[in-house]
PDB file of C-alpha atoms in Angstrom:
ATOM      1  CA  MET A   1     189.782 -74.401  83.603  1.00 42.00           C
ATOM      2  CA  THR A   2     189.204 -76.925  80.695  1.00 46.00           C
ATOM      3  CA  GLY A   3     187.845 -76.197  77.337  1.00 45.00           C
ATOM      4  CA  SER A   4     184.718 -78.009  78.234  1.00 47.00           C
ATOM      5  CA  GLU A   5     184.120 -75.651  81.408  1.00 52.00           C
ATOM      6  CA  ALA A   6     184.684 -72.242  79.366  1.00 64.00           C
ATOM      7  CA  THR A   7     182.130 -69.957  79.240  1.00 66.00           C
ATOM      8  CA  PRO A   8     180.770 -70.084  75.522  1.00 89.00           C
ATOM      9  CA  SER A   9     180.794 -67.205  73.368  1.00 95.00           C
ATOM     10  CA  PHE A  10     179.969 -65.915  69.847  1.00 98.00           C
ATOM     11  CA  ARG A  11     181.984 -64.223  67.617  1.00 98.00           C
ATOM     12  CA  LEU A  12     180.223 -62.084  64.749  1.00 98.00           C
ATOM     13  CA  ALA A  13     181.953 -60.567  61.892  1.00 98.00           C
ATOM     14  CA  TYR A  14     180.656 -57.725  59.630  1.00 98.00           C
ATOM     15  CA  VAL A  15     181.993 -55.872  56.903  1.00 98.00           C
ATOM     16  CA  PRO A  16     181.897 -52.025  56.560  1.00 97.00           C
ATOM     17  CA  GLY A  17     178.546 -50.544  55.909  1.00 96.00           C
ATOM     18  CA  VAL A  18     176.582 -53.282  58.065  1.00 97.00           C
ATOM     19  CA  THR A  19     175.084 -52.405  61.047  1.00 95.00           C
ATOM     20  CA  PRO A  20     174.119 -55.417  63.278  1.00 97.00           C
ATOM     21  CA  THR A  21     172.830 -53.336  66.407  1.00 96.00           C
ATOM     22  CA  LYS A  22     169.302 -54.895  66.125  1.00 96.00           C
ATOM     23  CA  TRP A  23     170.626 -58.428  65.758  1.00 97.00           C
ATOM     24  CA  VAL A  24     172.945 -58.021  68.698  1.00 97.00           C
ATOM     25  CA  ARG A  25     170.177 -56.605  71.006  1.00 97.00           C
ATOM     26  CA  ILE A  26     168.082 -59.677  70.127  1.00 97.00           C
ATOM     27  CA  TRP A  27     170.899 -61.941  71.084  1.00 97.00           C
ATOM     28  CA  ASN A  28     171.453 -60.275  74.239  1.00 97.00           C
ATOM     29  CA  GLU A  29     167.829 -60.618  75.194  1.00 96.00           C
ATOM     30  CA  ARG A  30     167.503 -64.165  74.531  1.00 96.00           C
ATOM     31  CA  LEU A  31     170.966 -65.322  75.569  1.00 96.00           C
ATOM     32  CA  PRO A  32     172.317 -63.014  78.320  1.00 96.00           C
ATOM     33  CA  ASP A  33     174.698 -65.585  79.225  1.00 96.00           C
ATOM     34  CA  VAL A  34     176.549 -65.904  76.328  1.00 97.00           C
ATOM     35  CA  PRO A  35     178.555 -62.981  75.314  1.00 97.00           C
ATOM     36  CA  LEU A  36     178.784 -61.867  71.752  1.00 98.00           C
ATOM     37  CA  ALA A  37     181.896 -60.053  70.117  1.00 98.00           C
ATOM     38  CA  LEU A  38     181.926 -58.166  67.180  1.00 98.00           C
ATOM     39  CA  VAL A  39     184.744 -58.359  64.769  1.00 98.00           C
ATOM     40  CA  ALA A  40     185.243 -55.765  62.075  1.00 98.00           C
ATOM     41  CA  VAL A  41     186.832 -56.857  59.079  1.00 97.00           C
ATOM     42  CA  PRO A  42     187.146 -55.456  55.272  1.00 96.00           C
ATOM     43  CA  ALA A  43     184.940 -57.015  52.755  1.00 96.00           C
ATOM     44  CA  ALA A  44     187.609 -58.890  51.111  1.00 94.00           C
ATOM     45  CA  GLU A  45     188.847 -60.505  53.989  1.00 96.00           C
ATOM     46  CA  ALA A  46     185.741 -61.605  55.541  1.00 97.00           C
ATOM     47  CA  SER A  47     185.736 -65.177  53.860  1.00 97.00           C
ATOM     48  CA  ASP A  48     189.479 -65.972  55.166  1.00 97.00           C
ATOM     49  CA  LEU A  49     188.567 -65.016  58.570  1.00 98.00           C
ATOM     50  CA  LEU A  50     185.519 -67.067  58.801  1.00 98.00           C
ATOM     51  CA  LEU A  51     187.328 -69.930  57.588  1.00 97.00           C
ATOM     52  CA  GLY A  52     190.350 -69.500  59.587  1.00 97.00           C
ATOM     53  CA  GLY A  53     188.132 -69.493  62.692  1.00 97.00           C
ATOM     54  CA  GLY A  54     188.588 -65.779  63.320  1.00 97.00           C
ATOM     55  CA  ALA A  55     184.484 -65.444  63.781  1.00 98.00           C
ATOM     56  CA  ASP A  56     181.684 -67.952  63.996  1.00 98.00           C
ATOM     57  CA  ALA A  57     179.611 -66.175  61.537  1.00 98.00           C
ATOM     58  CA  GLY A  58     179.458 -62.984  59.989  1.00 98.00           C
ATOM     59  CA  PHE A  59     177.814 -60.663  57.682  1.00 98.00           C
ATOM     60  CA  VAL A  60     179.679 -60.397  54.452  1.00 98.00           C
ATOM     61  CA  ARG A  61     179.350 -59.108  50.699  1.00 97.00           C
ATOM     62  CA  LEU A  62     178.420 -61.827  48.207  1.00 96.00           C
ATOM     63  CA  PRO A  63     179.603 -63.664  46.498  1.00 94.00           C
ATOM     64  CA  VAL A  64     181.633 -65.898  48.680  1.00 93.00           C
ATOM     65  CA  ASP A  65     182.784 -69.630  48.000  1.00 91.00           C
ATOM     66  CA  VAL A  66     179.950 -71.554  48.650  1.00 90.00           C
ATOM     67  CA  THR A  67     182.544 -74.844  48.478  1.00 93.00           C
ATOM     68  CA  ASP A  68     183.492 -74.162  52.326  1.00 96.00           C
ATOM     69  CA  LEU A  69     180.878 -71.480  53.371  1.00 98.00           C
ATOM     70  CA  SER A  70     177.200 -71.417  53.709  1.00 97.00           C
ATOM     71  CA  ALA A  71     175.603 -68.398  53.005  1.00 97.00           C
ATOM     72  CA  ILE A  72     171.906 -66.950  53.545  1.00 97.00           C
ATOM     73  CA  PRO A  73     170.980 -63.419  51.392  1.00 97.00           C
ATOM     74  CA  LEU A  74     169.379 -61.159  53.351  1.00 97.00           C
ATOM     75  CA  TYR A  75     169.180 -57.820  51.342  1.00 97.00           C
ATOM     76  CA  THR A  76     170.399 -56.110  48.271  1.00 97.00           C
ATOM     77  CA  GLU A  77     171.768 -52.396  48.393  1.00 97.00           C
ATOM     78  CA  ALA A  78     171.119 -49.566  46.190  1.00 97.00           C
ATOM     79  CA  THR A  79     173.875 -48.135  44.329  1.00 98.00           C
ATOM     80  CA  VAL A  80     174.601 -44.434  44.254  1.00 98.00           C
ATOM     81  CA  VAL A  81     177.293 -41.853  43.452  1.00 98.00           C
ATOM     82  CA  VAL A  82     179.078 -39.799  45.804  1.00 98.00           C
ATOM     83  CA  ILE A  83     179.772 -36.223  44.458  1.00 98.00           C
ATOM     84  CA  PRO A  84     180.712 -32.714  45.760  1.00 97.00           C
ATOM     85  CA  LYS A  85     177.545 -30.793  46.958  1.00 96.00           C
ATOM     86  CA  ASP A  86     178.092 -28.062  44.155  1.00 95.00           C
ATOM     87  CA  HIS A  87     178.492 -30.854  41.458  1.00 95.00           C
ATOM     88  CA  VAL A  88     176.296 -30.258  38.366  1.00 93.00           C
ATOM     89  CA  VAL A  89     174.898 -33.829  39.105  1.00 91.00           C
ATOM     90  CA  ALA A  90     173.467 -32.797  42.490  1.00 94.00           C
ATOM     91  CA  ALA A  91     170.722 -30.831  40.552  1.00 94.00           C
ATOM     92  CA  VAL A  92     168.862 -34.282  39.673  1.00 95.00           C
ATOM     93  CA  ASP A  93     167.254 -37.076  41.665  1.00 95.00           C
ATOM     94  CA  GLU A  94     168.868 -39.902  40.077  1.00 96.00           C
ATOM     95  CA  ILE A  95     171.440 -40.189  37.361  1.00 96.00           C
ATOM     96  CA  SER A  96     172.394 -43.240  35.059  1.00 97.00           C
ATOM     97  CA  VAL A  97     176.000 -44.804  34.269  1.00 96.00           C
ATOM     98  CA  GLU A  98     175.956 -43.224  30.904  1.00 96.00           C
ATOM     99  CA  ASP A  99     175.719 -39.606  32.610  1.00 95.00           C
ATOM    100  CA  LEU A 100     178.952 -40.529  33.927  1.00 96.00           C
ATOM    101  CA  ALA A 101     180.612 -40.947  30.610  1.00 96.00           C
ATOM    102  CA  ASP A 102     182.679 -37.546  30.886  1.00 95.00           C
ATOM    103  CA  GLU A 103     183.435 -38.193  34.586  1.00 97.00           C
ATOM    104  CA  ILE A 104     186.692 -39.397  36.215  1.00 97.00           C
ATOM    105  CA  VAL A 105     185.108 -42.258  38.213  1.00 97.00           C
ATOM    106  CA  LEU A 106     187.154 -43.465  41.019  1.00 97.00           C
ATOM    107  CA  HIS A 107     187.820 -47.505  41.162  1.00 96.00           C
ATOM    108  CA  PRO A 108     189.072 -48.102  44.917  1.00 97.00           C
ATOM    109  CA  LEU A 109     191.382 -51.358  45.253  1.00 96.00           C
ATOM    110  CA  ASP A 110     188.261 -52.344  47.849  1.00 95.00           C
ATOM    111  CA  ASP A 111     185.601 -51.969  45.567  1.00 96.00           C
ATOM    112  CA  THR A 112     182.599 -53.970  46.397  1.00 94.00           C
ATOM    113  CA  LEU A 113     180.425 -53.626  43.375  1.00 96.00           C
ATOM    114  CA  GLY A 114     182.502 -56.102  41.004  1.00 91.00           C
ATOM    115  CA  TRP A 115     182.312 -53.998  37.896  1.00 93.00           C
ATOM    116  CA  ASP A 116     183.061 -55.831  34.594  1.00 91.00           C
ATOM    117  CA  THR A 117     183.959 -52.336  33.015  1.00 92.00           C
ATOM    118  CA  PRO A 118     183.896 -49.285  35.366  1.00 91.00           C
ATOM    119  CA  PRO A 119     182.271 -46.382  33.874  1.00 94.00           C
ATOM    120  CA  GLY A 120     183.472 -43.105  33.208  1.00 96.00           C
ATOM    121  CA  LEU A 121     187.019 -42.043  32.670  1.00 96.00           C
ATOM    122  CA  PRO A 122     189.593 -43.830  34.993  1.00 93.00           C
ATOM    123  CA  ALA A 123     191.855 -42.043  37.263  1.00 94.00           C
ATOM    124  CA  ILE A 124     195.789 -41.926  36.998  1.00 94.00           C
ATOM    125  CA  GLU A 125     195.960 -44.281  40.124  1.00 95.00           C
ATOM    126  CA  ARG A 126     193.268 -46.335  41.944  1.00 96.00           C
ATOM    127  CA  PRO A 127     192.722 -45.584  45.327  1.00 97.00           C
ATOM    128  CA  ALA A 128     193.701 -48.077  48.101  1.00 97.00           C
ATOM    129  CA  THR A 129     190.552 -47.896  49.980  1.00 96.00           C
ATOM    130  CA  THR A 130     186.988 -46.299  49.554  1.00 97.00           C
ATOM    131  CA  ALA A 131     187.586 -44.240  52.630  1.00 97.00           C
ATOM    132  CA  ASP A 132     190.662 -42.745  50.342  1.00 97.00           C
ATOM    133  CA  ALA A 133     188.471 -42.319  47.199  1.00 98.00           C
ATOM    134  CA  VAL A 134     186.041 -40.388  49.315  1.00 98.00           C
ATOM    135  CA  GLU A 135     188.884 -38.192  50.246  1.00 97.00           C
ATOM    136  CA  LEU A 136     189.720 -37.432  46.614  1.00 97.00           C
ATOM    137  CA  VAL A 137     185.846 -36.736  45.610  1.00 98.00           C
ATOM    138  CA  ALA A 138     185.914 -34.027  48.411  1.00 97.00           C
ATOM    139  CA  ALA A 139     189.172 -32.843  46.918  1.00 97.00           C
ATOM    140  CA  GLY A 140     187.380 -32.489  43.374  1.00 96.00           C
ATOM    141  CA  VAL A 141     189.403 -34.994  41.691  1.00 96.00           C
ATOM    142  CA  GLY A 142     186.541 -37.166  40.536  1.00 97.00           C
ATOM    143  CA  VAL A 143     183.144 -39.265  41.594  1.00 98.00           C
ATOM    144  CA  LEU A 144     182.637 -42.342  43.351  1.00 98.00           C
ATOM    145  CA  ALA A 145     179.878 -45.458  42.982  1.00 98.00           C
ATOM    146  CA  VAL A 146     179.346 -47.607  45.876  1.00 98.00           C
ATOM    147  CA  PRO A 147     176.937 -49.088  47.925  1.00 98.00           C
ATOM    148  CA  GLN A 148     174.359 -46.787  49.717  1.00 98.00           C
ATOM    149  CA  SER A 149     175.824 -47.613  53.429  1.00 98.00           C
ATOM    150  CA  LEU A 150     179.283 -46.901  52.409  1.00 98.00           C
ATOM    151  CA  ALA A 151     178.409 -43.670  51.120  1.00 98.00           C
ATOM    152  CA  ARG A 152     176.530 -43.040  54.609  1.00 97.00           C
ATOM    153  CA  LEU A 153     179.356 -44.465  56.580  1.00 97.00           C
ATOM    154  CA  HIS A 154     181.848 -42.027  55.111  1.00 97.00           C
ATOM    155  CA  HIS A 155     179.815 -39.169  55.149  1.00 95.00           C
ATOM    156  CA  ARG A 156     180.962 -35.574  54.920  1.00 96.00           C
ATOM    157  CA  LYS A 157     179.241 -32.230  55.003  1.00 96.00           C
ATOM    158  CA  ASP A 158     180.877 -31.215  51.862  1.00 97.00           C
ATOM    159  CA  LEU A 159     179.645 -34.478  49.812  1.00 98.00           C
ATOM    160  CA  THR A 160     176.102 -36.004  48.987  1.00 97.00           C
ATOM    161  CA  TYR A 161     174.990 -38.843  46.563  1.00 98.00           C
ATOM    162  CA  ARG A 162     172.327 -39.810  44.244  1.00 97.00           C
ATOM    163  CA  PRO A 163     170.876 -42.918  43.190  1.00 98.00           C
ATOM    164  CA  LEU A 164     173.040 -44.578  40.149  1.00 98.00           C
ATOM    165  CA  SER A 165     170.857 -46.683  37.879  1.00 97.00           C
ATOM    166  CA  GLY A 166     172.327 -49.300  35.490  1.00 96.00           C
ATOM    167  CA  ALA A 167     175.243 -50.059  38.085  1.00 97.00           C
ATOM    168  CA  PRO A 168     175.639 -53.321  39.892  1.00 96.00           C
ATOM    169  CA  GLU A 169     174.297 -53.848  43.083  1.00 96.00           C
ATOM    170  CA  SER A 170     176.010 -55.277  46.389  1.00 97.00           C
ATOM    171  CA  ARG A 171     174.108 -58.156  48.306  1.00 97.00           C
ATOM    172  CA  ILE A 172     174.620 -58.727  51.950  1.00 98.00           C
ATOM    173  CA  ALA A 173     174.411 -62.477  53.401  1.00 98.00           C
ATOM    174  CA  LEU A 174     174.892 -63.953  56.597  1.00 98.00           C
ATOM    175  CA  SER A 175     177.660 -66.777  56.134  1.00 98.00           C
ATOM    176  CA  TRP A 176     179.382 -69.176  58.408  1.00 98.00           C
ATOM    177  CA  PRO A 177     181.765 -72.376  57.739  1.00 98.00           C
ATOM    178  CA  GLN A 178     179.743 -75.308  56.699  1.00 96.00           C
ATOM    179  CA  ASP A 179     181.516 -77.825  58.779  1.00 96.00           C
ATOM    180  CA  ARG A 180     180.887 -75.340  61.931  1.00 96.00           C
ATOM    181  CA  THR A 181     177.323 -74.857  61.918  1.00 97.00           C
ATOM    182  CA  THR A 182     177.001 -74.975  65.826  1.00 97.00           C
ATOM    183  CA  ASP A 183     173.825 -74.497  68.060  1.00 96.00           C
ATOM    184  CA  LEU A 184     174.921 -70.892  68.584  1.00 97.00           C
ATOM    185  CA  VAL A 185     175.048 -70.287  64.917  1.00 97.00           C
ATOM    186  CA  GLU A 186     171.790 -72.026  64.510  1.00 97.00           C
ATOM    187  CA  ASP A 187     170.547 -69.662  67.359  1.00 97.00           C
ATOM    188  CA  PHE A 188     171.886 -66.457  65.459  1.00 98.00           C
ATOM    189  CA  ILE A 189     170.275 -67.776  61.981  1.00 97.00           C
ATOM    190  CA  GLY A 190     166.853 -67.947  63.727  1.00 96.00           C
ATOM    191  CA  ILE A 191     167.332 -64.291  64.966  1.00 97.00           C
ATOM    192  CA  VAL A 192     168.328 -63.104  61.777  1.00 96.00           C
ATOM    193  CA  ARG A 193     165.479 -64.909  60.180  1.00 94.00           C
ATOM    194  CA  GLY A 194     163.047 -63.334  62.379  1.00 92.00           C
ATOM    195  CA  ARG A 195     162.021 -66.525  64.590  1.00 88.00           C
ATOM    196  CA  THR A 196     160.480 -66.300  67.765  1.00 82.00           C
ATOM    197  CA  VAL A 197     161.506 -67.598  70.748  1.00 76.00           C
ATOM    198  CA  ASN A 198     158.895 -70.343  70.725  1.00 70.00           C
ATOM    199  CA  SER A 199     159.530 -71.240  67.006  1.00 65.00           C
ATOM    200  CA  SER A 200     159.597 -74.906  66.083  1.00 44.00           C
ATOM    201  CA  ARG A 201     163.219 -74.545  64.616  1.00 52.00           C
ATOM    202  CA  GLY A 202     164.527 -73.007  67.659  1.00 49.00           C
ATOM    203  CA  ARG A 203     166.297 -74.636  70.492  1.00 53.00           C
ATOM    204  CA  VAL A 204     163.767 -73.906  73.316  1.00 42.00           C
ATOM    205  CA  THR A 205     162.430 -76.823  75.084  1.00 40.00           C
ATOM    206  CA  PRO A 206     158.889 -76.836  74.181  1.00 39.00           C
ATOM    207  CA  PRO A 207     156.460 -77.036  77.286  1.00 42.00           C
ATOM    208  CA  ALA A 208     155.417 -80.547  78.646  1.00 44.00           C
ATOM    209  CA  ALA A 209     152.014 -82.096  76.991  1.00 45.00           C
ATOM    210  CA  GLN A 210     149.314 -82.102  79.447  1.00 47.00           C
ATOM    211  CA  PRO A 211     148.109 -85.631  80.383  1.00 48.00           C
ATOM    212  CA  LYS A 212     145.042 -86.999  78.914  1.00 48.00           C
ATOM    213  CA  GLY A 213     141.850 -86.095  81.136  1.00 48.00           C
ATOM    214  CA  LYS A 214     143.980 -83.351  83.233  1.00 47.00           C
ATOM    215  CA  SER A 215     142.532 -79.919  83.675  1.00 45.00           C
ATOM    216  CA  PRO A 216     145.058 -77.401  82.195  1.00 44.00           C
ATOM    217  CA  GLN A 217     144.159 -74.877  84.825  1.00 46.00           C
ATOM    218  CA  THR A 218     144.138 -77.216  87.918  1.00 43.00           C
ATOM    219  CA  GLY A 219     146.090 -80.249  86.883  1.00 44.00           C
ATOM    220  CA  GLY A 220     143.440 -82.485  88.470  1.00 43.00           C
ATOM    221  CA  ALA A 221     141.110 -85.060  86.602  1.00 44.00           C
ATOM    222  CA  ARG A 222     137.674 -83.753  85.396  1.00 47.00           C
ATOM    223  CA  ARG A 223     135.068 -84.701  87.805  1.00 47.00           C
ATOM    224  CA  LYS A 224     132.342 -86.534  86.295  1.00 47.00           C
ATOM    225  CA  PRO A 225     128.848 -85.375  87.461  1.00 50.00           C
ATOM    226  CA  ALA A 226     127.680 -87.577  90.176  1.00 49.00           C
ATOM    227  CA  ALA A 227     124.453 -89.671  90.048  1.00 48.00           C
ATOM    228  CA  GLY A 228     121.777 -87.422  91.542  1.00 47.00           C
ATOM    229  CA  GLY A 229     124.090 -84.651  91.612  1.00 46.00           C
ATOM    230  CA  ALA A 230     124.581 -81.561  89.591  1.00 44.00           C
ATOM    231  CA  ALA A 231     123.257 -83.203  86.554  1.00 44.00           C
ATOM    232  CA  GLY A 232     120.100 -84.574  88.478  1.00 43.00           C
ATOM    233  CA  LYS A 233     119.756 -81.232  90.253  1.00 46.00           C
ATOM    234  CA  GLY A 234     119.762 -79.450  86.735  1.00 43.00           C
ATOM    235  CA  ALA A 235     117.060 -82.023  85.509  1.00 41.00           C
ATOM    236  CA  ARG A 236     115.122 -81.383  88.660  1.00 44.00           C
ATOM    237  CA  SER A 237     115.547 -77.839  88.330  1.00 43.00           C
ATOM    238  CA  GLY A 238     114.495 -77.795  84.850  1.00 44.00           C
ATOM    239  CA  SER A 239     111.350 -79.935  85.616  1.00 44.00           C
ATOM    240  CA  GLY A 240     110.416 -77.741  88.362  1.00 44.00           C
ATOM    241  CA  GLY A 241     111.046 -74.568  86.343  1.00 45.00           C
ATOM    242  CA  ALA A 242     108.616 -76.073  83.700  1.00 42.00           C
ATOM    243  CA  LYS A 243     106.250 -76.972  86.547  1.00 44.00           C
ATOM    244  CA  GLY A 244     106.829 -73.514  88.110  1.00 43.00           C
ATOM    245  CA  ALA A 245     106.462 -71.879  84.553  1.00 43.00           C
ATOM    246  CA  LYS A 246     102.909 -73.682  84.158  1.00 45.00           C
ATOM    247  CA  GLY A 247     102.010 -72.804  87.648  1.00 45.00           C
ATOM    248  CA  SER A 248     102.694 -69.459  87.029  1.00 44.00           C
ATOM    249  CA  ARG A 249     100.731 -69.242  83.629  1.00 46.00           C
ATOM    250  CA  GLY A 250      97.843 -71.004  85.892  1.00 45.00           C
ATOM    251  CA  ALA A 251      98.092 -68.485  88.456  1.00 43.00           C
ATOM    252  CA  LYS A 252      97.899 -65.503  85.837  1.00 46.00           C
ATOM    253  CA  GLY A 253      95.073 -67.034  84.130  1.00 44.00           C
ATOM    254  CA  ALA A 254      93.114 -67.201  87.400  1.00 42.00           C
ATOM    255  CA  ALA A 255      94.060 -63.789  88.484  1.00 43.00           C
ATOM    256  CA  GLY A 256      92.901 -62.475  85.163  1.00 44.00           C
ATOM    257  CA  ALA A 257      89.637 -64.352  85.272  1.00 44.00           C
ATOM    258  CA  LYS A 258      89.052 -62.710  88.618  1.00 46.00           C
ATOM    259  CA  ARG A 259      89.752 -59.340  87.291  1.00 49.00           C
ATOM    260  CA  GLY A 260      87.596 -59.554  84.268  1.00 48.00           C
ATOM    261  CA  LYS A 261      84.439 -57.584  83.622  1.00 49.00           C
ATOM    262  CA  PRO A 262      81.472 -59.369  85.532  1.00 49.00           C
ATOM    263  CA  ARG A 263      78.972 -61.385  83.465  1.00 53.00           C
ATOM    264  CA  ARG A 264      75.600 -59.863  82.791  1.00 50.00           C
ATOM    265  CA  ARG A 265      72.948 -61.852  84.219  1.00 51.00           C
ATOM    266  CA  PRO A 266      70.078 -62.569  82.206  1.00 44.00           C
TER     267      PRO A 266
END
């Protein structure tokens, strides 16, 4: 089988915290003959994966190198702080970066927030991953600031999280190589942007225009009223109706005269 005869497929990368289920479902409904394969990738490696041809498109965390990659920002995540359930911070609904000044704030090597200066007190050693940092929080070593989706991804029964104000936020985008904007990539862009199947920017062939003078229901030409036909009949019916109405009024008048009171004779 040659490459041109191979069944087309679409490879979609996604970074931790992103749940592409909704878009995958719509893809399978609209393009059931084109398999979609999901490729999980660490946030720091997503750009290299796309540029290296490991995926056709992907959900990534911004920023990306816009020299070679196109990106459509989709949404911004709230930042939270992960803490033990018995931590004093768990008693409030929201905290600020300043409230962490005396806390050991873990800063993993795969951090996605891009702090200029991380808040709080630094740990002796930076954890390798966010998952490792969560384990340290559970052990009472410190607290961790992450996008909310990562706090949910690494949820533990002994941990909770609270919104963190004044912290950087992480943005999720759909990205793909600029020089490989294929028809399938365009199809997926349309799905993510909420375009319908019949969108003018989609690749669905629009229905053929109806020829002029054709009835959309039957496809036949509209019939002109024949001379003396329906139009004439309507005219006759109308005139007959007028006469009928006049005659009816006359008859009623006559009947009314007969039913009236008799005139007195002189």
